[in-house]
Tab-separated table of C-alpha atoms in Angstrom:
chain	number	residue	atom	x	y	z
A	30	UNK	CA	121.704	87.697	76.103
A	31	UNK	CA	123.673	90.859	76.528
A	32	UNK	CA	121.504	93.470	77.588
A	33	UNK	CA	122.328	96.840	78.280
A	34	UNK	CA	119.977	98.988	80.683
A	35	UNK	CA	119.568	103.082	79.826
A	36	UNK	CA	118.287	104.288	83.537
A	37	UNK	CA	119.600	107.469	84.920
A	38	UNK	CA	119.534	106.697	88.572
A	39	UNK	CA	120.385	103.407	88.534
A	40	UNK	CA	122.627	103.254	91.549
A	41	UNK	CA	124.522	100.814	93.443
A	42	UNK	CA	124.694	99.733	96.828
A	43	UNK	CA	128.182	101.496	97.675
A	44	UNK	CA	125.514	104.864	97.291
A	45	UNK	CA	122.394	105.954	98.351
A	46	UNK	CA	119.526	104.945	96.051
A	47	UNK	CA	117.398	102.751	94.131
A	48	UNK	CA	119.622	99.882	93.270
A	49	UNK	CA	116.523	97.691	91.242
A	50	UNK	CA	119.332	97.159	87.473
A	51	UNK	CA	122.002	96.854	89.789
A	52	UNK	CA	120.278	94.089	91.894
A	53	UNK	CA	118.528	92.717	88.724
A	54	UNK	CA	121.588	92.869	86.866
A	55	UNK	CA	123.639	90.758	89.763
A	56	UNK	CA	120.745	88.059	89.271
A	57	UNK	CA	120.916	88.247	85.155
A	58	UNK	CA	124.492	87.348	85.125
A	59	UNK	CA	124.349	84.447	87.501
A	60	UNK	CA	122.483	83.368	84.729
A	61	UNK	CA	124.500	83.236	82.205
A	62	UNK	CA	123.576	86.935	80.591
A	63	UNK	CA	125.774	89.809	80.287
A	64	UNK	CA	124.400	93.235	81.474
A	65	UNK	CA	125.884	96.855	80.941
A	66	UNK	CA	124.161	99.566	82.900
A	67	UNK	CA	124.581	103.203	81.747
A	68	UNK	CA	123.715	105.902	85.055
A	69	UNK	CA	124.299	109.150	86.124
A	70	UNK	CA	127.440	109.532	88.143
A	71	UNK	CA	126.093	112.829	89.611
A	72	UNK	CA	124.007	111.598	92.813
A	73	UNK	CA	120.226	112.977	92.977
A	74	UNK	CA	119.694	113.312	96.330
A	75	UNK	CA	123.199	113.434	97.527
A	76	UNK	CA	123.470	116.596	94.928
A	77	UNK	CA	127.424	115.647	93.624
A	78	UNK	CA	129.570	114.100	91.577
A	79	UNK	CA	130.202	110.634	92.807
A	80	UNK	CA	133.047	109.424	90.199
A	81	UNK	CA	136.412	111.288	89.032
A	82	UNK	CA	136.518	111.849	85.169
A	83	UNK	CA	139.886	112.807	83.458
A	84	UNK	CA	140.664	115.776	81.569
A	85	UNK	CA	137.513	116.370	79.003
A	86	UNK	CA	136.118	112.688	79.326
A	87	UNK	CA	132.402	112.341	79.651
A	88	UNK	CA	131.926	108.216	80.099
A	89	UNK	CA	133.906	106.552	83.098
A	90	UNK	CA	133.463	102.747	82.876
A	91	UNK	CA	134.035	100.020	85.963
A	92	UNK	CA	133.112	96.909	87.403
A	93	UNK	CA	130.882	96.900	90.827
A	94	UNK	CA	130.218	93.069	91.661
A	95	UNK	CA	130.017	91.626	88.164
A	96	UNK	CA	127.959	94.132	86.967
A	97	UNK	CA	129.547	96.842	84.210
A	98	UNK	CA	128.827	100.805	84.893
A	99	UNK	CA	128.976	102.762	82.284
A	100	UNK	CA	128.838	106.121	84.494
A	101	UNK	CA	127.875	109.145	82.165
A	102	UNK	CA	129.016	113.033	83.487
A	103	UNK	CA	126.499	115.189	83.841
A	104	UNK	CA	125.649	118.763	85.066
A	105	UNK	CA	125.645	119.685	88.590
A	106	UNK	CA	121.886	120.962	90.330
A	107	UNK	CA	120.795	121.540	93.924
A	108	UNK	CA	117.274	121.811	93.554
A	109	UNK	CA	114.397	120.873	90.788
A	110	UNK	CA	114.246	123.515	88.287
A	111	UNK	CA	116.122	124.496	84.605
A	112	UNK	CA	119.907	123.039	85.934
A	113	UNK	CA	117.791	119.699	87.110
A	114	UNK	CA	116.158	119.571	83.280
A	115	UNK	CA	120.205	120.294	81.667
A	116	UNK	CA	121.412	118.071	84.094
A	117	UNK	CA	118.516	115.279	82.372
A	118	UNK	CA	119.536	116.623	78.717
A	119	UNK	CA	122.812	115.850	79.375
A	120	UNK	CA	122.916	112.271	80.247
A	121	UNK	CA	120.526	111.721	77.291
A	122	UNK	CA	122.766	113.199	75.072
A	123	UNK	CA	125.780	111.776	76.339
A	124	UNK	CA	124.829	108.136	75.851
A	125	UNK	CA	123.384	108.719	72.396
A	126	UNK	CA	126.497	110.144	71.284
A	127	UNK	CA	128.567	107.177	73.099
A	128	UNK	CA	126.444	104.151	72.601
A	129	UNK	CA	127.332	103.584	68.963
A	130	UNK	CA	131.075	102.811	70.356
A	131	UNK	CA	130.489	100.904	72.915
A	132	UNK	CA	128.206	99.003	70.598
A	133	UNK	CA	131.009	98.211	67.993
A	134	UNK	CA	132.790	96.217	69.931
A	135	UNK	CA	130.067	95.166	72.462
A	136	UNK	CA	126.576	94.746	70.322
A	137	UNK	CA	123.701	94.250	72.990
A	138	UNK	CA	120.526	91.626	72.040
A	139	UNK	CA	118.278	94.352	73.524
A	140	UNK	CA	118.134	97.665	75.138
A	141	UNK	CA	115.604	98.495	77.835
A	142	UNK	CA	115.175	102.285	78.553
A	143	UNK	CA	114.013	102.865	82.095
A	144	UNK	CA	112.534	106.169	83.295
A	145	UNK	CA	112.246	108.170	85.789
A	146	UNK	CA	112.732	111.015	83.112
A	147	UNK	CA	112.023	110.415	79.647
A	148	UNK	CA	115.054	111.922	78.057
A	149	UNK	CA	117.521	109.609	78.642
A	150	UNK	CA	114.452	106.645	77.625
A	151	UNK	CA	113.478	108.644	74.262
A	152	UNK	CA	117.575	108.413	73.986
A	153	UNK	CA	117.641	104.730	74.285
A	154	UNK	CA	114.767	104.117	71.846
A	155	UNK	CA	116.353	106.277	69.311
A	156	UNK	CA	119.647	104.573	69.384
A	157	UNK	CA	118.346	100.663	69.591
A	158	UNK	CA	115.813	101.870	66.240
A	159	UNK	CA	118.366	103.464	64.588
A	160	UNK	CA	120.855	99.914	65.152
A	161	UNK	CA	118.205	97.864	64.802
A	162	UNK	CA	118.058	96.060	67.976
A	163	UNK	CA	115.424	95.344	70.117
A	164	UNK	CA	113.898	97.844	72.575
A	165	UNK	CA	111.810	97.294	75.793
A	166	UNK	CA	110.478	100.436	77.554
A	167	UNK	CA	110.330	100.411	81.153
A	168	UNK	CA	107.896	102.980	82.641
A	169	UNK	CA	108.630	103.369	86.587
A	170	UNK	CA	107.021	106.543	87.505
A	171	UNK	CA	104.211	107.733	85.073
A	172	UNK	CA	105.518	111.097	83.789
A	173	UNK	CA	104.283	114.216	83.291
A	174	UNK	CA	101.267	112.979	85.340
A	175	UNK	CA	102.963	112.766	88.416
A	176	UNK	CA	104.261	116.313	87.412
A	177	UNK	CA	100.773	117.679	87.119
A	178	UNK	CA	99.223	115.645	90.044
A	179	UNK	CA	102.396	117.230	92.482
A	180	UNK	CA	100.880	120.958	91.309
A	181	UNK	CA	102.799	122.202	87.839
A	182	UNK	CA	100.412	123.441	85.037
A	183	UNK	CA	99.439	121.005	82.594
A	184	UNK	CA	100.764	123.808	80.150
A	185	UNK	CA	103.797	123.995	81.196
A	186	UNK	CA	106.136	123.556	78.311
A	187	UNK	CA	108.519	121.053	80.251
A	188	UNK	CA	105.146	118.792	81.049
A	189	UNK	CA	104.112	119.372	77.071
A	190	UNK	CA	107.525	118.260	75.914
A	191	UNK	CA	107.622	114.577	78.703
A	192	UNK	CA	103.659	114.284	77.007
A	193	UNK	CA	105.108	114.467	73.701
A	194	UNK	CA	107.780	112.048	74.500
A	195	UNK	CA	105.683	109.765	76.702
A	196	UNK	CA	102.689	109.203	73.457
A	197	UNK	CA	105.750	108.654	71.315
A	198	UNK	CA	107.491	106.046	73.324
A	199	UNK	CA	104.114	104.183	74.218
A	200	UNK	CA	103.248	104.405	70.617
A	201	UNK	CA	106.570	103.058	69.475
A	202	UNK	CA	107.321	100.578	71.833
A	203	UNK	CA	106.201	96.800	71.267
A	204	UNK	CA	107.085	95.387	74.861
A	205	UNK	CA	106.451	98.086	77.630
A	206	UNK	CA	107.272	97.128	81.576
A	207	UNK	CA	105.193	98.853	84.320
A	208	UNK	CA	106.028	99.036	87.849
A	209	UNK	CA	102.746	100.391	89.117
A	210	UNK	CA	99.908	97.631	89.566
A	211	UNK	CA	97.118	99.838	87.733
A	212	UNK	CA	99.406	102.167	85.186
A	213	UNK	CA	98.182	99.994	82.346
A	214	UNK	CA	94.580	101.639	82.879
A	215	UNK	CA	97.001	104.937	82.332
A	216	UNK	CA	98.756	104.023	79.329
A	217	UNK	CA	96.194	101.550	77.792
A	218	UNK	CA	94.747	104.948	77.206
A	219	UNK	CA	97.011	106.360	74.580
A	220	UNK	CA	95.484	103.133	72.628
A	221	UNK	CA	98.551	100.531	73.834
A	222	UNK	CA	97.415	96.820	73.256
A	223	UNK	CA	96.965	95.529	77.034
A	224	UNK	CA	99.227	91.743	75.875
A	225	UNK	CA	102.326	94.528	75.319
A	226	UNK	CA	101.953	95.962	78.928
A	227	UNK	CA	104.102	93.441	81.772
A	228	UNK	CA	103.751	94.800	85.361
A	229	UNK	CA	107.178	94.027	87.563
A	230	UNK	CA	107.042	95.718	90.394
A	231	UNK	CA	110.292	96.781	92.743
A	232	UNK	CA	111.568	94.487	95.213
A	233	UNK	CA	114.302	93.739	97.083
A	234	UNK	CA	117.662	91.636	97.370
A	235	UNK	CA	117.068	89.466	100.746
A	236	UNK	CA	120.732	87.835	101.079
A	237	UNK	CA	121.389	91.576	101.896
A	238	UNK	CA	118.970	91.476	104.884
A	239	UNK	CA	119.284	87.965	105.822
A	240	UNK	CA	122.415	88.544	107.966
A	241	UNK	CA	122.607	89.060	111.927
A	242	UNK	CA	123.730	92.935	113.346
A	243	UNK	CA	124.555	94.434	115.837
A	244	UNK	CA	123.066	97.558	116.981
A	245	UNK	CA	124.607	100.832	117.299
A	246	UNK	CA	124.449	101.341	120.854
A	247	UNK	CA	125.344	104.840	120.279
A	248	UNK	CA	122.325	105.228	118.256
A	249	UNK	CA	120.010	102.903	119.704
A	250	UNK	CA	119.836	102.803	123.101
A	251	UNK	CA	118.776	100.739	125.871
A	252	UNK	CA	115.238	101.328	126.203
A	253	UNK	CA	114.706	103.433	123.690
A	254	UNK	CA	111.628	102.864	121.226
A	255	UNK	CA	113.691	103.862	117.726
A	256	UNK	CA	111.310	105.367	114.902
A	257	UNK	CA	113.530	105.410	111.660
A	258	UNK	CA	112.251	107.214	108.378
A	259	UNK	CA	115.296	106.009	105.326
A	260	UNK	CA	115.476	107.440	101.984
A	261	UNK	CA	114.936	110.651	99.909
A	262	UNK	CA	114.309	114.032	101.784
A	263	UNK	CA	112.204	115.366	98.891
A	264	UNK	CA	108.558	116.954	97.741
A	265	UNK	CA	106.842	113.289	97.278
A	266	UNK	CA	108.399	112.164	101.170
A	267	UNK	CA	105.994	113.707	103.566
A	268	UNK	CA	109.009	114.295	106.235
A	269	UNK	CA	107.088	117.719	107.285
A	270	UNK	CA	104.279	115.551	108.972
A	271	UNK	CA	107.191	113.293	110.240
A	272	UNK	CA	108.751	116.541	111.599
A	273	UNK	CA	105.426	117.827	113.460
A	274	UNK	CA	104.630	114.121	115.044
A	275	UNK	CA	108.120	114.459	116.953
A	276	UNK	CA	106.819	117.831	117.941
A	277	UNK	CA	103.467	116.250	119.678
A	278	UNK	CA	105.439	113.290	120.578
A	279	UNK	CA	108.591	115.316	122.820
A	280	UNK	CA	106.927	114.467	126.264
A	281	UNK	CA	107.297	110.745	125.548
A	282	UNK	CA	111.237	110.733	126.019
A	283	UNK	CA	111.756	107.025	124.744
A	284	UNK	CA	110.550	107.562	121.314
A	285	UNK	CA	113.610	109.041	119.483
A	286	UNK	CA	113.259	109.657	115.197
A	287	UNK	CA	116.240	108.331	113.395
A	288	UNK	CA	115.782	110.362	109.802
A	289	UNK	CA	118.799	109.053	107.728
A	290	UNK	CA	118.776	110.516	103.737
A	291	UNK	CA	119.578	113.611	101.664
A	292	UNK	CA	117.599	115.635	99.670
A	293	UNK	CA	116.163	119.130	98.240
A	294	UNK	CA	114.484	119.597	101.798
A	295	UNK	CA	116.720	118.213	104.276
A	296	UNK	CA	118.032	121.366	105.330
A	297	UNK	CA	114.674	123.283	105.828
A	298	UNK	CA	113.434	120.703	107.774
A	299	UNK	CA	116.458	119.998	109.990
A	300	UNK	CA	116.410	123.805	110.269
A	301	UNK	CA	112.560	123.843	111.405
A	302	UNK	CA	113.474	120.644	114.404
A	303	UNK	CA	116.096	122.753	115.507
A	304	UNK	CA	113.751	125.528	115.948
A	305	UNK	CA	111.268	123.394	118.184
A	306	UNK	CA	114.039	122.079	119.947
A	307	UNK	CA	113.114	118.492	119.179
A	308	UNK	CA	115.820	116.225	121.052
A	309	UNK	CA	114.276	113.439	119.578
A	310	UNK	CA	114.979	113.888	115.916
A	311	UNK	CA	118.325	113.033	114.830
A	312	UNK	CA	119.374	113.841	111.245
A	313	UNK	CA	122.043	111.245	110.096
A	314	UNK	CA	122.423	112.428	106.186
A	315	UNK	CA	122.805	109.654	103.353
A	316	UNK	CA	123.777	106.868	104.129
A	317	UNK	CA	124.876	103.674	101.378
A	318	UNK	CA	122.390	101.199	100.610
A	319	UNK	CA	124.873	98.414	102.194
A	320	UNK	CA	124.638	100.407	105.384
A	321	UNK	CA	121.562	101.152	105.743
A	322	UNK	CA	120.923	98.120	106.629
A	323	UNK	CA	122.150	97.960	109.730
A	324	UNK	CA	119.782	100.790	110.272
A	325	UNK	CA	116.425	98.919	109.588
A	326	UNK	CA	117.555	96.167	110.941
A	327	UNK	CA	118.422	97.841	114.327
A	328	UNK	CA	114.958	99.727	114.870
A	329	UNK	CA	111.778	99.489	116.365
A	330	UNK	CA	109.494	100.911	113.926
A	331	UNK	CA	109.895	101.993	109.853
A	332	UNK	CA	107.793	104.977	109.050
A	333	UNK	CA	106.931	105.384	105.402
A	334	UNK	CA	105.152	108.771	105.005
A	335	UNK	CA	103.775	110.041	101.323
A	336	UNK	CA	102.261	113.355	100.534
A	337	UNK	CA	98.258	112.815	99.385
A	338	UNK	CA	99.113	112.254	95.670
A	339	UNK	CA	96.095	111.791	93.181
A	340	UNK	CA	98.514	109.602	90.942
A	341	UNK	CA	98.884	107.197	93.525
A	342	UNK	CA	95.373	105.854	92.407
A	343	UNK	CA	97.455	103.594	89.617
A	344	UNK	CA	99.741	102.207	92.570
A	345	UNK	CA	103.032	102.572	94.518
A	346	UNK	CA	106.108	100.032	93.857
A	347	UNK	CA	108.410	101.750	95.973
A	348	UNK	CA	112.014	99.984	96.403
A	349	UNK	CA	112.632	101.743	100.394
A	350	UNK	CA	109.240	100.103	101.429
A	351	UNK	CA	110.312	96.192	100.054
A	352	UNK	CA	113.554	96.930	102.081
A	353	UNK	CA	111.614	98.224	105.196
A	354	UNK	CA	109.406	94.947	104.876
A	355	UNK	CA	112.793	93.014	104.457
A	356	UNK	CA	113.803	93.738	107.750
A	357	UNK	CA	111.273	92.411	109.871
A	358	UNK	CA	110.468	95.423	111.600
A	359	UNK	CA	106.869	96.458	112.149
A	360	UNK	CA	106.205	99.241	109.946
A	361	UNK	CA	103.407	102.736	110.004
A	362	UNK	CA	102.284	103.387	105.942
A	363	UNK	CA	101.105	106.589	105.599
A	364	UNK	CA	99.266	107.042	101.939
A	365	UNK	CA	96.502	107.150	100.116
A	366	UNK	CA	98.135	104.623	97.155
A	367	UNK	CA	95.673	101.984	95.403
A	368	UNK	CA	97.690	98.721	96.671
A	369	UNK	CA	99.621	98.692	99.991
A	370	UNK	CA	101.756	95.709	100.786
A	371	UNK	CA	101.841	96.486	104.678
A	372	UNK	CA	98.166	95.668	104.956
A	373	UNK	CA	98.286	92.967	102.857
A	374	UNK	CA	100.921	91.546	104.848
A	375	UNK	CA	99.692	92.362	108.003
A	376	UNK	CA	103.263	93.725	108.684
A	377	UNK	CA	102.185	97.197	110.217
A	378	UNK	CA	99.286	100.072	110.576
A	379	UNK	CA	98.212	101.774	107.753
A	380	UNK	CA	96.791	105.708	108.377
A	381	UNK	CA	95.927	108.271	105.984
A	382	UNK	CA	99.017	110.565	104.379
A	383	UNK	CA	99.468	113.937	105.903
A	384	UNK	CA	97.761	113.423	109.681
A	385	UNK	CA	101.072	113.821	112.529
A	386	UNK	CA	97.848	113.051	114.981
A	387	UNK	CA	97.204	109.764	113.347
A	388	UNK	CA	101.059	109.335	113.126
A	389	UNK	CA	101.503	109.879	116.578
A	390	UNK	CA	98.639	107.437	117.619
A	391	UNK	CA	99.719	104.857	115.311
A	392	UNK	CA	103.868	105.310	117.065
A	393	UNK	CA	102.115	104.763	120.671
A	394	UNK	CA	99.851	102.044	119.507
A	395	UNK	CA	103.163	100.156	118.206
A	396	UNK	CA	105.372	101.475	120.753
A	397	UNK	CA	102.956	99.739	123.483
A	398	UNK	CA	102.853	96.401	121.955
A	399	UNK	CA	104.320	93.421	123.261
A	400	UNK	CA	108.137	92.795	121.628
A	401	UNK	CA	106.496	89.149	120.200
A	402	UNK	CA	103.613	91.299	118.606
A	403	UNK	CA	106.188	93.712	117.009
A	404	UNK	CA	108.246	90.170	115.777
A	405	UNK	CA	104.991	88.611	114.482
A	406	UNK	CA	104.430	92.064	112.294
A	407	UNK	CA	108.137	92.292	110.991
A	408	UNK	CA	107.782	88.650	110.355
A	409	UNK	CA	104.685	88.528	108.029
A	410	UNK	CA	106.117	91.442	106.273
A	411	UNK	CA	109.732	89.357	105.487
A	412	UNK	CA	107.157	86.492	104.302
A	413	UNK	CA	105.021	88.479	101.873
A	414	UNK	CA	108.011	90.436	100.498
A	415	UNK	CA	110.089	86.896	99.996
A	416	UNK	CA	106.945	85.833	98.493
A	417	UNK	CA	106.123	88.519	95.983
A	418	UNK	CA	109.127	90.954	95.319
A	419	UNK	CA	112.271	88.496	96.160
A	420	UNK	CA	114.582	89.881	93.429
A	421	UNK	CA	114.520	85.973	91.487
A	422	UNK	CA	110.919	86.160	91.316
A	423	UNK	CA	110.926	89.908	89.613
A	424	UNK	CA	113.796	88.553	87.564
A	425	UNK	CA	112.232	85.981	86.078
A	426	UNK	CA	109.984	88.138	84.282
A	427	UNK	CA	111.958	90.774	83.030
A	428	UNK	CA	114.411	88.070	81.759
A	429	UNK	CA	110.991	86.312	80.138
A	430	UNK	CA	109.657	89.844	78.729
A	431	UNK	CA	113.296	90.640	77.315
A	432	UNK	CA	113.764	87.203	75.354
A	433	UNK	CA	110.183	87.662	73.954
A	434	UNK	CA	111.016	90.816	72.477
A	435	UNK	CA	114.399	89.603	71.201
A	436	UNK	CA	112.136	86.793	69.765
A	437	UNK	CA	109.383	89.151	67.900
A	438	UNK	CA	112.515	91.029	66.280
A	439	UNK	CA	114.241	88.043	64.803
């Protein structure tokens, strides 16, 4: 097959990110397939442009392990309102206007438009129904619900124009991937045939993890109990209860918070530790998926707080927690989400979302374990994640749902 993949954000591991079409993609052409990816080259959470364009050029593409960018220019933002939206307009644009040559000379068996937005997906349907070429809709965070369930007005005219887009591409699209484990309850309301809906949730690539480090011992120390928090710095990422734990946590001088990531909020809430004079919160910034790594692999303890979100009642399939539960550390999930890997596994403590008491309880309880009951945690979380969300397990069912739809069009 040669499959080309529409997401936005699709990063790689030289960047900070979700790299799920990049790791995918790696796995697709091992198999004989040939995958294009079309992203974004201006980095969401790092808030610039990550690739050099010449003169008035628009598409930059390259080769990163096998796997063929097609790296679209978009608008610059620094936070979530009307330059965010242009910056979303413009990469849908952009590959709709650019697709058509790429595609005369490099045809694709199928097209899969991934969200996060719907722009750049509606984009990708268009052009595959227009070509005639089959079209699979991947739906990885259920917009504008999440929109309305985070606070903004059901009325809003940006959430009215994702609703219109969402009904249209549910109503228009024969194969439809979910990541969420109950978001076919969502869209099986808009009157979507259950057989079309294929959950594959995130996961994560293990040869990355299954290598030996060594720790930082400039940032780990000797005797030191090392809480790390990786990943965005943003509205859904409860960092603000992270923040206040280290605050009821100072008189215990071993524990030291690692929080390593960029976002909308990092500097308001490196601003506010500053402010308490926390000594045991260190910001490290964003930091590239391939390095990160070293990070996980080097701590005590993974903390994954989430704000109390009602749309977490169809799920969570979250790439940062398969990598947490990749690097056999024990880990603290702090949600209110429908599944939850870390209790399934047995691979950590599970507390309610926005509580720094329970947080802090949950550190000490951890913290005061034995080092083999720590290993036995990080352990059972490795097995269930090699179990369920190895990256050739998630593969083989995208590459099944992609050849079926290939199949119904020919």
């Amino acid at each position: 097959m040669n499959i080309w993949i529409v997401n936005h954000y699709a990063m790689t591991p030289q960047l900070p990110g979700i790299t799920r079409h990049f790791d995918f993609s790696k796995e697709l052409i091992s198999r004989g397939h040939k995958v294009t990816v079309f992203a974004s080259s201006y980095h969401h959470s790092k808030q610039n442009e990550t690739k050099e364009y010449h003169g008035n050029d628009q598409i930059l593409q390259e080769e990163i392990e096998g796997v063929t960018y097609v790296w679209i220019k978009t608008a610059s933002y620094h936070d979530n309102g009307v330059k965010r939206v242009i910056n979303m307009y413009d990469f849908a644009k952009t590959f709709y206007k650019n697709a058509p040559i790429f595609s005369k000379h490099d045809r694709p068996d199928v097209v899969v438009g991934s969200s996060l937005h719907l722009f750049g997906t509606l984009a990708a349907f268009l052009f595959a129904k227009k070509h005639r070429i089959p079209f699979v809709l991947e739906i990885r965070d259920l917009w504008p619900q999440t929109l309305i369930d985070m606070g903004m007005s059901k009325w809003h005219p940006f959430v009215l124009l994702q609703g219109w887009i969402e009904r249209y591409l549910y109503k228009n699209s024969k194969k439809i991937i979910t990541l969420l484990p109950k978001s076919h309850l969502y869209i099986e309301k808009f009157g979507i045939d259950p057989k079309s809906i294929t959950y594959i949730p995130n996961g994560t690539d293990l040869q990355r993890f299954d290598i030996t480090v060594s720790k930082d011992t400039k940032l780990f120390k000797d005797g030191q109990f090392s809480v790390v928090y990786a990943g965005s710095i943003g509205e859904a990422n409860n960092i603000e209860t992270l923040i206040e734990t280290a605050r009821l946590l100072q008189e215990h001088s071993h524990i030291q918070f690692i929080i390593a990531g960029g976002g909308p909020l990092k500097n308001l809430l490196q601003k506010r530790a500053e402010e308490y004079q926390l000594s045991n919160v260190l910001f490290l910034g964003s930091i590239p998926k391939n390095d990160i790594i070293d990070i996980l692999k080097s701590s005590d303890c993974l903390i994954f707080p989430l704000k109390y979100t009602p749309v977490f009642r169809f799920g969570i399939s979250s790439n940062k927690l398969f990598d947490y539960m990749a690097s056999k550390k024990p880990i603290i999930f702090a949600s209110n989400a429908v599944n939850n890997p870390v209790k399934d596994a047995n691979g950590g403590l599970t507390i309610p979302p926005e509580d720094e008491n329970a947080l802090s309880k949950a550190i000490l309880q951890i913290s005061n374990m034995s080092k083999e009951a720590q290993s036995i945690m990080g352990q059972n979380a490795y097995d269930y994640v090699k179990t369920h969300h190895a990256i050739p397990i998630l593969v083989d069912l995208f590459e099944k749902t992609l050849i079926e739809e290939i199949s119904r069009d020919t």
